[in-house]
Amino acid sequence: MHTKAQEVARVFASVAARYDLMNDLMSWGLHRLWKRELVAAAFVRPGMTVVDVAAGTGDVARLIRRRLQGKGSVILVDPSAPMLTEAVARNADAGWVQGAHYLISQGEALALREETADRITIAFGLRNFADPLAGLKEMHRVLKTGGRFVCLEFSRPASLLRPAYDLYSFFVIPTLGEAVVGDRASYDYLVRSIRGWYDAPQLARIMERAGFARVGWRRMTGGIVALHWGWKL
Ligand code: SAM
């Protein structure tokens, strides 16, 4: 019997090399727009320390880097060494070495001091946590007082969109996974994990239970994804 963490580790080790290509294909490039919205909503300023949890191949971290304008740093956290290895290569390729730090860690137990981060971001990561509430509490601990947490995650599409969305999720995505990555099971996991996830108001309540204040959210693309935010006050 595999734990969720073991299943998730297998999935991301298997998809790492083709992860970015699959994101573009599955979302028709929309993930780039959603990530830009996430980073805009984080209100990053030069000089800040930003922790990007579930950093994957580093898309979000590279957008944050632009906003830092050479001052401050980003700590990319991910338990998957294959995913972070891709991030290191892509960051280096983009000429980014100084100010990028890497931490192999689950989000539920960060090896970072309390009040380290001015901002914490997470994109499409929380759904993979074995214990999302513990992860949110841990990110709240690491955030500085006055700091902002921003989360991008799949959500519940509006009912009009659902038939087309279901067809796309259950048939097209696993087939693409098989064709592009040679791994249907990982994309079955993706679809299952989205189905089992909270809708936006439920996630907002869990963020409040973790200690975040002035919690809010905004649905995007008909509710396919939602952007969540909260402060540590
Ligand atoms: N943020 C990136 C993006 O949006 O392209 C990567 C998202 S990818 C769908 C999910 C990432 O979450 C993977 O890199 C995976 O290794 C990571 N992950 C899985 N379980 C995690 C956990 N418990 N804590 C932190 N990250 C986790």
PDB file of N, CA and C and ligand atoms in Angstrom, residues 8 12 19 23 35 53-56 78-80 83 105-108 123-125 128-129, ligand 1:
ATOM      1  N   VAL A   8       2.589  10.568  -5.044  1.00  0.00           N
ATOM      2  CA  VAL A   8       2.880  11.878  -5.623  1.00  0.00           C
ATOM      3  C   VAL A   8       4.345  11.942  -6.069  1.00  0.00           C
ATOM      4  N   PHE A  12       5.615  12.745 -10.000  1.00  0.00           N
ATOM      5  CA  PHE A  12       6.430  13.874 -10.460  1.00  0.00           C
ATOM      6  C   PHE A  12       7.819  13.444 -10.929  1.00  0.00           C
ATOM      7  N   TYR A  19       7.172  17.845 -18.123  1.00  0.00           N
ATOM      8  CA  TYR A  19       6.150  18.542 -17.335  1.00  0.00           C
ATOM      9  C   TYR A  19       5.692  19.844 -18.014  1.00  0.00           C
ATOM     10  N   ASN A  23       1.990  20.806 -19.573  1.00  0.00           N
ATOM     11  CA  ASN A  23       1.186  21.933 -19.063  1.00  0.00           C
ATOM     12  C   ASN A  23       0.671  22.794 -20.200  1.00  0.00           C
ATOM     13  N   LYS A  35      -0.499  31.806 -13.847  1.00  0.00           N
ATOM     14  CA  LYS A  35       0.678  32.020 -12.980  1.00  0.00           C
ATOM     15  C   LYS A  35       1.040  33.507 -12.919  1.00  0.00           C
ATOM     16  N   VAL A  53       6.560  27.500  -2.715  1.00  0.00           N
ATOM     17  CA  VAL A  53       6.413  26.098  -2.300  1.00  0.00           C
ATOM     18  C   VAL A  53       5.825  25.294  -3.464  1.00  0.00           C
ATOM     19  N   ALA A  54       6.222  24.020  -3.560  1.00  0.00           N
ATOM     20  CA  ALA A  54       5.822  23.172  -4.688  1.00  0.00           C
ATOM     21  C   ALA A  54       6.291  23.835  -5.986  1.00  0.00           C
ATOM     22  N   ALA A  55       7.515  24.287  -5.973  1.00  0.00           N
ATOM     23  CA  ALA A  55       8.046  25.135  -7.052  1.00  0.00           C
ATOM     24  C   ALA A  55       8.136  24.406  -8.386  1.00  0.00           C
ATOM     25  N   GLY A  56       8.219  23.086  -8.365  1.00  0.00           N
ATOM     26  CA  GLY A  56       8.277  22.316  -9.603  1.00  0.00           C
ATOM     27  C   GLY A  56       9.458  22.734 -10.449  1.00  0.00           C
ATOM     28  N   ASP A  78      10.555  22.072  -2.970  1.00  0.00           N
ATOM     29  CA  ASP A  78       9.796  20.971  -3.575  1.00  0.00           C
ATOM     30  C   ASP A  78      10.379  19.654  -3.046  1.00  0.00           C
ATOM     31  N   PRO A  79       9.536  18.665  -2.766  1.00  0.00           N
ATOM     32  CA  PRO A  79      10.090  17.380  -2.313  1.00  0.00           C
ATOM     33  C   PRO A  79      10.660  16.544  -3.461  1.00  0.00           C
ATOM     34  N   SER A  80      10.363  16.926  -4.707  1.00  0.00           N
ATOM     35  CA  SER A  80      10.783  16.105  -5.846  1.00  0.00           C
ATOM     36  C   SER A  80      12.121  16.601  -6.402  1.00  0.00           C
ATOM     37  N   MET A  83      12.043  17.257 -10.191  1.00  0.00           N
ATOM     38  CA  MET A  83      11.395  18.530 -10.573  1.00  0.00           C
ATOM     39  C   MET A  83      12.330  19.697 -10.271  1.00  0.00           C
ATOM     40  N   SER A 105      12.026  19.607   0.153  1.00  0.00           N
ATOM     41  CA  SER A 105      11.231  19.450   1.376  1.00  0.00           C
ATOM     42  C   SER A 105       9.747  19.359   1.052  1.00  0.00           C
ATOM     43  N   GLN A 106       9.041  18.618   1.879  1.00  0.00           N
ATOM     44  CA  GLN A 106       7.581  18.640   1.851  1.00  0.00           C
ATOM     45  C   GLN A 106       7.137  19.991   2.408  1.00  0.00           C
ATOM     46  N   GLY A 107       6.052  20.498   1.901  1.00  0.00           N
ATOM     47  CA  GLY A 107       5.527  21.764   2.415  1.00  0.00           C
ATOM     48  C   GLY A 107       4.996  21.657   3.841  1.00  0.00           C
ATOM     49  N   GLU A 108       4.715  20.436   4.282  1.00  0.00           N
ATOM     50  CA  GLU A 108       4.158  20.261   5.632  1.00  0.00           C
ATOM     51  C   GLU A 108       5.224  20.398   6.714  1.00  0.00           C
ATOM     52  N   ALA A 123       1.656  27.222  -6.466  1.00  0.00           N
ATOM     53  CA  ALA A 123       0.800  27.031  -7.649  1.00  0.00           C
ATOM     54  C   ALA A 123       0.622  25.537  -7.900  1.00  0.00           C
ATOM     55  N   PHE A 124      -0.605  25.109  -7.926  1.00  0.00           N
ATOM     56  CA  PHE A 124      -0.949  23.716  -8.241  1.00  0.00           C
ATOM     57  C   PHE A 124      -0.185  22.722  -7.373  1.00  0.00           C
ATOM     58  N   GLY A 125       0.052  23.125  -6.130  1.00  0.00           N
ATOM     59  CA  GLY A 125       0.839  22.278  -5.225  1.00  0.00           C
ATOM     60  C   GLY A 125       0.031  21.745  -4.059  1.00  0.00           C
ATOM     61  N   ASN A 128      -1.655  18.392  -3.759  1.00  0.00           N
ATOM     62  CA  ASN A 128      -0.828  17.187  -3.681  1.00  0.00           C
ATOM     63  C   ASN A 128      -0.373  16.870  -2.258  1.00  0.00           C
ATOM     64  N   PHE A 129      -0.599  17.785  -1.339  1.00  0.00           N
ATOM     65  CA  PHE A 129      -0.136  17.563   0.029  1.00  0.00           C
ATOM     66  C   PHE A 129      -0.919  16.414   0.666  1.00  0.00           C
TER      67      PHE A 129
HETATM   68  N1  SAM B   1       4.317  25.136  -9.044  1.00  0.00           N
HETATM   69  C1  SAM B   1       4.708  24.429 -10.246  1.00  0.00           C
HETATM   70  C2  SAM B   1       3.855  24.862 -11.409  1.00  0.00           C
HETATM   71  O1  SAM B   1       2.784  25.427 -11.172  1.00  0.00           O
HETATM   72  O2  SAM B   1       4.238  24.607 -12.560  1.00  0.00           O
HETATM   73  C3  SAM B   1       4.666  22.915 -10.053  1.00  0.00           C
HETATM   74  C4  SAM B   1       3.305  22.351  -9.781  1.00  0.00           C
HETATM   75  S1  SAM B   1       3.242  20.583  -9.868  1.00  0.00           S
HETATM   76  C5  SAM B   1       1.608  20.284 -10.478  1.00  0.00           C
HETATM   77  C6  SAM B   1       3.107  20.124  -8.194  1.00  0.00           C
HETATM   78  C7  SAM B   1       4.398  20.118  -7.433  1.00  0.00           C
HETATM   79  O3  SAM B   1       4.081  19.901  -6.050  1.00  0.00           O
HETATM   80  C8  SAM B   1       5.362  19.003  -7.827  1.00  0.00           C
HETATM   81  O4  SAM B   1       6.603  19.548  -8.197  1.00  0.00           O
HETATM   82  C9  SAM B   1       5.453  18.144  -6.591  1.00  0.00           C
HETATM   83  O5  SAM B   1       6.699  17.526  -6.389  1.00  0.00           O
HETATM   84  C10 SAM B   1       5.115  19.152  -5.495  1.00  0.00           C
HETATM   85  N2  SAM B   1       4.638  18.543  -4.240  1.00  0.00           N
HETATM   86  C11 SAM B   1       4.015  17.372  -4.090  1.00  0.00           C
HETATM   87  N3  SAM B   1       3.766  17.138  -2.790  1.00  0.00           N
HETATM   88  C12 SAM B   1       4.235  18.199  -2.108  1.00  0.00           C
HETATM   89  C13 SAM B   1       4.290  18.545  -0.731  1.00  0.00           C
HETATM   90  N4  SAM B   1       3.793  17.748   0.205  1.00  0.00           N
HETATM   91  N5  SAM B   1       4.878  19.706  -0.398  1.00  0.00           N
HETATM   92  C14 SAM B   1       5.372  20.542  -1.351  1.00  0.00           C
HETATM   93  N6  SAM B   1       5.360  20.252  -2.669  1.00  0.00           N
HETATM   94  C15 SAM B   1       4.784  19.108  -3.038  1.00  0.00           C
END
